mmCIF file of N, CA, C and O in Angstrom:
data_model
loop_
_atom_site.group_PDB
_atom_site.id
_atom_site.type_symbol
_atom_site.label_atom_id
_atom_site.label_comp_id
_atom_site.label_asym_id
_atom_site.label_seq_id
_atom_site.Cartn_x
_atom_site.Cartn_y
_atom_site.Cartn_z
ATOM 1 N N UNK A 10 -19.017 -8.397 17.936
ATOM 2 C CA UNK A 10 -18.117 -7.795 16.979
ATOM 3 C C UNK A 10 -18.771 -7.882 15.596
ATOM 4 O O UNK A 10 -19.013 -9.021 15.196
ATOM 5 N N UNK A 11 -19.061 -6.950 14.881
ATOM 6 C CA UNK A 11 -19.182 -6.783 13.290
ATOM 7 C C UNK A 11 -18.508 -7.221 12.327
ATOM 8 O O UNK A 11 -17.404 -7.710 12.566
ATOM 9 N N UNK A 12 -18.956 -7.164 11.123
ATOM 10 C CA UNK A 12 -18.284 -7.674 10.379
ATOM 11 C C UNK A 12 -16.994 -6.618 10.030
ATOM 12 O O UNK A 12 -15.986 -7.079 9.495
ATOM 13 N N UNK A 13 -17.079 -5.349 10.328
ATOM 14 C CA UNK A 13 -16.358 -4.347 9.824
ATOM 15 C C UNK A 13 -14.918 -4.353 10.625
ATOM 16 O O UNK A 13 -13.792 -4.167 10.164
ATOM 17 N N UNK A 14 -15.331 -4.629 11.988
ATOM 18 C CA UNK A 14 -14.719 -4.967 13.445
ATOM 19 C C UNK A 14 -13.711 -5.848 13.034
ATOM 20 O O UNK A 14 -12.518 -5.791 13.333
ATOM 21 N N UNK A 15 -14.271 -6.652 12.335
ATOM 22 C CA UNK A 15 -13.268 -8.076 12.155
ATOM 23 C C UNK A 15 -12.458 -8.112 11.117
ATOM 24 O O UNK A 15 -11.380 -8.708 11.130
ATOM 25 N N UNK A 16 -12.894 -7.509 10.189
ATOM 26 C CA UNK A 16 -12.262 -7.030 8.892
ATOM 27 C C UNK A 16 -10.546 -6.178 9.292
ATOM 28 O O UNK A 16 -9.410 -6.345 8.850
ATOM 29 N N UNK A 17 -11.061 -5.394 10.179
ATOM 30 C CA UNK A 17 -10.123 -4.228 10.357
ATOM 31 C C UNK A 17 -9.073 -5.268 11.364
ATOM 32 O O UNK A 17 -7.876 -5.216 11.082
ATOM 33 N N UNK A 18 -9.467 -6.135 12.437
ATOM 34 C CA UNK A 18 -8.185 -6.742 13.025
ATOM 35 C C UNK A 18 -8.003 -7.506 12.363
ATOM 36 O O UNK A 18 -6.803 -7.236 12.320
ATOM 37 N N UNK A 19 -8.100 -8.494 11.579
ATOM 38 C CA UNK A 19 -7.596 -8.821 10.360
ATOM 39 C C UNK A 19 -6.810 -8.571 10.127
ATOM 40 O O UNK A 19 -5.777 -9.187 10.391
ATOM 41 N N UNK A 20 -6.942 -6.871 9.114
ATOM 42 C CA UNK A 20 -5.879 -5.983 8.130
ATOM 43 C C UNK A 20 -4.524 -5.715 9.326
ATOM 44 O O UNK A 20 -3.310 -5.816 9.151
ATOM 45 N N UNK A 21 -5.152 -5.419 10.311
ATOM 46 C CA UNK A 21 -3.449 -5.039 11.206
ATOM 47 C C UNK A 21 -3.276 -6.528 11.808
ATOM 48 O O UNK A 21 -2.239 -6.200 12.387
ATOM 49 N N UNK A 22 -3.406 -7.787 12.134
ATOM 50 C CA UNK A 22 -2.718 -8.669 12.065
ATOM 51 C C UNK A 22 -1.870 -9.332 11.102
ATOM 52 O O UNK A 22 -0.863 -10.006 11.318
ATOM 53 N N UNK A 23 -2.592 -8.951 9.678
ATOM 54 C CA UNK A 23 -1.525 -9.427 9.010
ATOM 55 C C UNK A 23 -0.552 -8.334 8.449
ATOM 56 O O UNK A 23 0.423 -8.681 7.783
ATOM 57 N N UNK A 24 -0.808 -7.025 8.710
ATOM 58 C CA UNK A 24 -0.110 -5.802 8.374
ATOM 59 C C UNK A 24 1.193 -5.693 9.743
ATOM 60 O O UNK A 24 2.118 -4.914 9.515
ATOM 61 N N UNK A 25 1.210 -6.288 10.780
ATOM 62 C CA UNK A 25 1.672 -6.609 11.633
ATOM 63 C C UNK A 25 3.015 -7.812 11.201
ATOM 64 O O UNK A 25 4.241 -7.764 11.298
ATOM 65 N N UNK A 26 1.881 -9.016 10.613
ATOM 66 C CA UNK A 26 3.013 -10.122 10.423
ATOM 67 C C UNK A 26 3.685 -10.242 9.219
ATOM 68 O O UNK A 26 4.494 -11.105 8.878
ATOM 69 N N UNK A 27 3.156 -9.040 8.455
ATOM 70 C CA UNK A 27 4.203 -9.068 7.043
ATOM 71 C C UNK A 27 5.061 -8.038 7.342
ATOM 72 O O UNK A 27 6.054 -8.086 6.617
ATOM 73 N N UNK A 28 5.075 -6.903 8.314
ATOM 74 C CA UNK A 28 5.687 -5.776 8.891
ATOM 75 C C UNK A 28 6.581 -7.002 9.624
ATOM 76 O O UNK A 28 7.519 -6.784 8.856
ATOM 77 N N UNK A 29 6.859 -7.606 10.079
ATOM 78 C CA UNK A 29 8.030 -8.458 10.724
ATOM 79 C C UNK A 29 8.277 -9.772 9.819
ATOM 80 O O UNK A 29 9.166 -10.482 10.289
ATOM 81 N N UNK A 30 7.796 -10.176 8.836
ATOM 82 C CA UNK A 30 8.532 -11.154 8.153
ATOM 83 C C UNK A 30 9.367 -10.189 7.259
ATOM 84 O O UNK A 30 10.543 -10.518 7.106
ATOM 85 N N UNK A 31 8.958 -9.089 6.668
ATOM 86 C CA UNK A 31 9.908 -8.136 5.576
ATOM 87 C C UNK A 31 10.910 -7.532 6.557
ATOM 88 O O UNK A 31 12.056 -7.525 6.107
ATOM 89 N N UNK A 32 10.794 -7.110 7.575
ATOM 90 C CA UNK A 32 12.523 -7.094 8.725
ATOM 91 C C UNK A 32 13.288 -8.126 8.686
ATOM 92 O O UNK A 32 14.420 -8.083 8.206
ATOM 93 N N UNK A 33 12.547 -9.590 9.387
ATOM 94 C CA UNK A 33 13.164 -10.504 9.414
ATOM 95 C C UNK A 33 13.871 -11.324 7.713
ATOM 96 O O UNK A 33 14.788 -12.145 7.740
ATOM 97 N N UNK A 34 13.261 -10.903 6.541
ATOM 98 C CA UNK A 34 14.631 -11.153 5.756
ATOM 99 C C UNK A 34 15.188 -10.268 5.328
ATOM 100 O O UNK A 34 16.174 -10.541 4.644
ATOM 101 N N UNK A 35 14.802 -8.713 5.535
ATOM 102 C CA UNK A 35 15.954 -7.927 4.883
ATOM 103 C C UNK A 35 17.439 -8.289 6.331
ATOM 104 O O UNK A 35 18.647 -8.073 6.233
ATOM 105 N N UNK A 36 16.921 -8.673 7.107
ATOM 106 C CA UNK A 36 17.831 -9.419 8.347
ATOM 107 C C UNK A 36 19.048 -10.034 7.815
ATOM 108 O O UNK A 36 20.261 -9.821 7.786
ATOM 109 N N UNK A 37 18.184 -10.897 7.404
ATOM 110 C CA UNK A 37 18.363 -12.274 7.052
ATOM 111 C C UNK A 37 19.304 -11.940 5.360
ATOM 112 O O UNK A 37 20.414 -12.469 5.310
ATOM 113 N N UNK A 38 19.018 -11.406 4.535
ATOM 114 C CA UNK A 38 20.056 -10.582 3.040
ATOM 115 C C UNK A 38 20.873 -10.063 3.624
ATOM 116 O O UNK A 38 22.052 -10.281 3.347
ATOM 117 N N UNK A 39 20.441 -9.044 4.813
ATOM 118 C CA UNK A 39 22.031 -8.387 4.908
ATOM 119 C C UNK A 39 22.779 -9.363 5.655
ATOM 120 O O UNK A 39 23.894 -9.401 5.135
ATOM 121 N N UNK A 40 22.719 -10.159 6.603
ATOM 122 C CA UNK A 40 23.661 -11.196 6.757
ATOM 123 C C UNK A 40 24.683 -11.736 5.905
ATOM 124 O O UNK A 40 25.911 -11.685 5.974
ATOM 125 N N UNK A 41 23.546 -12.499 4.725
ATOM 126 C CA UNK A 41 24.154 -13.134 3.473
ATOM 127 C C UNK A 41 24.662 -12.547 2.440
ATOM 128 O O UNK A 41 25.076 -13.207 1.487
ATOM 129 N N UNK A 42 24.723 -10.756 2.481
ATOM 130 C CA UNK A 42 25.620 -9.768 2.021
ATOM 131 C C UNK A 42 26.857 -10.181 2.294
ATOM 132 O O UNK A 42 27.636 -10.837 1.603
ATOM 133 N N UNK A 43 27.052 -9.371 4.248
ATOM 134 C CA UNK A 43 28.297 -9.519 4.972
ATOM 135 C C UNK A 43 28.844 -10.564 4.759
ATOM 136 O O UNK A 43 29.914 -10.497 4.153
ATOM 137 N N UNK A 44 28.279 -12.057 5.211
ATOM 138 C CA UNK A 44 29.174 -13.078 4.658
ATOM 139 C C UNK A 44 29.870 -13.397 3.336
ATOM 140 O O UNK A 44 30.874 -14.107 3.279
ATOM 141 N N UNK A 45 29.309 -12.860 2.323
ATOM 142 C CA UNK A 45 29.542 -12.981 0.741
ATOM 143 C C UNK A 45 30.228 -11.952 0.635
ATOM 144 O O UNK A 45 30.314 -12.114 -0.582
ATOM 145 N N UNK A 46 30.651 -11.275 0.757
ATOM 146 C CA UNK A 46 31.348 -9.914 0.527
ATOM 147 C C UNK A 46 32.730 -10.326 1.732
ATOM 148 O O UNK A 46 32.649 -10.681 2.908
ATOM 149 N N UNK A 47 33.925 -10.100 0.863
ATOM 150 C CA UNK A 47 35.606 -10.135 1.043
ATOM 151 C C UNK A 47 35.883 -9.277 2.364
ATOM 152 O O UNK A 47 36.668 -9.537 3.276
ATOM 153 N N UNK A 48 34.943 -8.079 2.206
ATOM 154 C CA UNK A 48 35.204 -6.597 2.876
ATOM 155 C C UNK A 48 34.372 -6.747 3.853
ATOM 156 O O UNK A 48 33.634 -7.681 4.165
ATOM 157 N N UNK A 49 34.614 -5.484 4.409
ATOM 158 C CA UNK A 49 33.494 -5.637 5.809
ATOM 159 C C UNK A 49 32.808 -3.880 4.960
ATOM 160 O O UNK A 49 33.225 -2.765 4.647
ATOM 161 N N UNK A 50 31.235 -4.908 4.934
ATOM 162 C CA UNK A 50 30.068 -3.651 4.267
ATOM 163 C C UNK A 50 29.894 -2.140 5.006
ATOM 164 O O UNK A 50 29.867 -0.960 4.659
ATOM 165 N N UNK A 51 29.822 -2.711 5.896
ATOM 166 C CA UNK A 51 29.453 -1.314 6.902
ATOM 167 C C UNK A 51 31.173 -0.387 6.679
ATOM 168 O O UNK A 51 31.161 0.824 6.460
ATOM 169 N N UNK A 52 32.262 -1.021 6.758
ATOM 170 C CA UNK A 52 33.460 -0.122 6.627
ATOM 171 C C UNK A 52 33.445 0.737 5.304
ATOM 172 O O UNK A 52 33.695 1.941 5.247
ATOM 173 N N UNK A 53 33.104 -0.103 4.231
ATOM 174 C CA UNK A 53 33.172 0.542 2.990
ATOM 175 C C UNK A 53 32.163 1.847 2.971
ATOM 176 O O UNK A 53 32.577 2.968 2.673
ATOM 177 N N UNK A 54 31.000 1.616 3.270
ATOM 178 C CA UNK A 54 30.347 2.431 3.205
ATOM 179 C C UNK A 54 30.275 4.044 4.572
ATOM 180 O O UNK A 54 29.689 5.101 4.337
ATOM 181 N N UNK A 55 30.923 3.766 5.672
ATOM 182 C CA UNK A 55 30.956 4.805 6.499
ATOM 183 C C UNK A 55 32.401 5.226 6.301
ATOM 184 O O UNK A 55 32.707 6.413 6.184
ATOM 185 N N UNK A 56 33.116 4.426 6.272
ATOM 186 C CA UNK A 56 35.048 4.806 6.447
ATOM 187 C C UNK A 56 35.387 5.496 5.137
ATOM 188 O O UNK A 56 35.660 6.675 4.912
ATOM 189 N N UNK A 57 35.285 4.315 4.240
ATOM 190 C CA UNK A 57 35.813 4.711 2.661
ATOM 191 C C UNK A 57 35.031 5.488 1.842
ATOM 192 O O UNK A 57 35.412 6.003 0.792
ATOM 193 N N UNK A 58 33.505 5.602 2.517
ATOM 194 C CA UNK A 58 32.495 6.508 1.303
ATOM 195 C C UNK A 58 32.719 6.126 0.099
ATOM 196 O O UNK A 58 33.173 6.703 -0.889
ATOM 197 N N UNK A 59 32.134 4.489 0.410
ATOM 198 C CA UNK A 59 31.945 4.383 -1.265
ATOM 199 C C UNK A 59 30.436 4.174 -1.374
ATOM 200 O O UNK A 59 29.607 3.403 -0.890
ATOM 201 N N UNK A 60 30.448 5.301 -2.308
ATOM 202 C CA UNK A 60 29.022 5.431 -2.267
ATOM 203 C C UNK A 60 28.283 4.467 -3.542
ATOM 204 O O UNK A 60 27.065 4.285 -3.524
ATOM 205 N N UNK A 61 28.937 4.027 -4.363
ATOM 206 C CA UNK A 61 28.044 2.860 -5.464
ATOM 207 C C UNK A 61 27.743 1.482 -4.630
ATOM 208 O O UNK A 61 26.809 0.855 -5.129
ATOM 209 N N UNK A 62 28.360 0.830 -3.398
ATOM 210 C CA UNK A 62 28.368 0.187 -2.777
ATOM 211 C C UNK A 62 26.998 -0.024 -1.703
ATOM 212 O O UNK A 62 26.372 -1.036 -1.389
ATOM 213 N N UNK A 63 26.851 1.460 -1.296
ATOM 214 C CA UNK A 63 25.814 2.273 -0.441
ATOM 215 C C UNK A 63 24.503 1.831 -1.246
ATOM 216 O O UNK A 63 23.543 1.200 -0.804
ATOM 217 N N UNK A 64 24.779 2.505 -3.024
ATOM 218 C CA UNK A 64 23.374 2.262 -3.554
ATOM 219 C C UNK A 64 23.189 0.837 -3.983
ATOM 220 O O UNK A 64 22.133 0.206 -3.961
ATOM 221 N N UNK A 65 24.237 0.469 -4.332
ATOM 222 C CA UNK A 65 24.411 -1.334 -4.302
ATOM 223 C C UNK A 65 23.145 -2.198 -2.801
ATOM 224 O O UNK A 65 22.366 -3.151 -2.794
ATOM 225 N N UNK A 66 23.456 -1.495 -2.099
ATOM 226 C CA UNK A 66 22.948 -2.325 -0.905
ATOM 227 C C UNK A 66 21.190 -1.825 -0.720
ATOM 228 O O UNK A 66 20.254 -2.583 -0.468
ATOM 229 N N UNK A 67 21.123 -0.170 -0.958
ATOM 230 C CA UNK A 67 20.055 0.242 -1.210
ATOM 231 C C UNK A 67 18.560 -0.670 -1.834
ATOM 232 O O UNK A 67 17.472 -1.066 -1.416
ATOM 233 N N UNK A 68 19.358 -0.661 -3.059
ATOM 234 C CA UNK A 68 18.833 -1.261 -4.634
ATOM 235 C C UNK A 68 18.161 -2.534 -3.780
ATOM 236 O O UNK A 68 16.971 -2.577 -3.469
ATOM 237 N N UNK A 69 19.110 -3.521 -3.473
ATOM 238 C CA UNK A 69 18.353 -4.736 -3.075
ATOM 239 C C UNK A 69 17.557 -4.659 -1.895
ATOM 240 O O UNK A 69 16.621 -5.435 -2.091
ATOM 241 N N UNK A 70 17.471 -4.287 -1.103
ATOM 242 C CA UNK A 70 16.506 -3.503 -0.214
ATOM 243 C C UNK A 70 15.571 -3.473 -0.525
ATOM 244 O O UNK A 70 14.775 -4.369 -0.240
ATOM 245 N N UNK A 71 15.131 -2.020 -1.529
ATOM 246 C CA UNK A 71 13.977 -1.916 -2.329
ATOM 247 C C UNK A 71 13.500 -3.153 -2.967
ATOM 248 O O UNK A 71 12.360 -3.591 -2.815
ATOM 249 N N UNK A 72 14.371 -3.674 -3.652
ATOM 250 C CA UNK A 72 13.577 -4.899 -4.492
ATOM 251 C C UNK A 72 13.520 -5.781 -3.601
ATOM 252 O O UNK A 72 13.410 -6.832 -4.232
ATOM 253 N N UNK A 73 13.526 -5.979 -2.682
ATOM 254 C CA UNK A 73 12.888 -6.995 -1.161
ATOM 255 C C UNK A 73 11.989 -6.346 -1.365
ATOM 256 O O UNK A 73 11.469 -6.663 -2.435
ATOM 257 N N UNK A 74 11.409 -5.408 -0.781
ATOM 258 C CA UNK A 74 10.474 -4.444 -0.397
ATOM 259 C C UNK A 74 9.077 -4.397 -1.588
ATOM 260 O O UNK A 74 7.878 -4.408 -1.312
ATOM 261 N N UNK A 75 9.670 -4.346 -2.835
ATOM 262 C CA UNK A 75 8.640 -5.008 -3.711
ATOM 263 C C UNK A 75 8.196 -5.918 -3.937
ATOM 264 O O UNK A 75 7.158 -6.043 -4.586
ATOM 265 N N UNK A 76 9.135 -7.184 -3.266
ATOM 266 C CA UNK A 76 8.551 -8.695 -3.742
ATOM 267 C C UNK A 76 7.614 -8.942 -2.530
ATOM 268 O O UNK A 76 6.817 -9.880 -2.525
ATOM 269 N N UNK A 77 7.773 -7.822 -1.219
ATOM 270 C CA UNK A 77 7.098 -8.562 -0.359
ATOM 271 C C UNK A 77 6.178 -7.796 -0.548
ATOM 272 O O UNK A 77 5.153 -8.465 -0.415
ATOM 273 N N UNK A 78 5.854 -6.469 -0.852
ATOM 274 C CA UNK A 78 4.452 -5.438 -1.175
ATOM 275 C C UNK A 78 4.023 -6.505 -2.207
ATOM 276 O O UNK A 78 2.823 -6.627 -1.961
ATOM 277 N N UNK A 79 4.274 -7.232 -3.079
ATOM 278 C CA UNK A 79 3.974 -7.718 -4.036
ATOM 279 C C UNK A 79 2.884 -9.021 -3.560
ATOM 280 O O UNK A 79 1.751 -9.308 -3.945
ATOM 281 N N UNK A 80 3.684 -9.560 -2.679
ATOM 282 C CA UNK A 80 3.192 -10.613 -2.093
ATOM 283 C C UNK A 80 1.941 -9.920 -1.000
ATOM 284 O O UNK A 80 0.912 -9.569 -1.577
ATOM 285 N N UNK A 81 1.960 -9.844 -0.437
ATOM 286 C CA UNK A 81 0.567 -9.025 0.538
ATOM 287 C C UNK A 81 -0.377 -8.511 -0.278
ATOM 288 O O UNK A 81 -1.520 -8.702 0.136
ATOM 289 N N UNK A 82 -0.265 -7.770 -1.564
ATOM 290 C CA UNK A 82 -1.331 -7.702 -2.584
ATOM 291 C C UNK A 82 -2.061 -7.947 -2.907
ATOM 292 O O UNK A 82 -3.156 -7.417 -3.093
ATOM 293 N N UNK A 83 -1.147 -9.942 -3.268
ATOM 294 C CA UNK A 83 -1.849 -10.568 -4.049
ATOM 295 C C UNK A 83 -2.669 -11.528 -3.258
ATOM 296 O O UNK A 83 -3.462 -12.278 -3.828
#
């Protein structure tokens, strides 16, 4: 195996294990949403169409999504 060889399984092992640690806590937030929240999330957002709620949940999503692109970066 080359050095190029090794380089590249490398990049998809850890493109692999940061691809399942960033599932496993947006998992893990929306849990600690549902529990923290009075309401039940999923009702508000399919039943009642509340849609600031929708981008409410969005928003933190994304900013997961940057701290962990952030982290693999660096």
């Amino acid at each position: 195996m080359d050095l190029f060889s090794a380089i590249q399984v490398t990049e998809v092992v850890s493109t692999i294990f940061y691809t399942i640690l960033g599932v496993v806590l947006m998992s893990i937030f929306w849990w600690i949403i549902n529990i923290m929240t009075p309401f039940s999330v999923i009702k508000e957002i399919e039943e009642d169409q509340n849609t600031s709620l929708a981008i409410l949940i969005g928003s933190v999503f994304v900013a997961l999504s940057i701290i962990i692109a952030a982290v693999i970066l660096s």
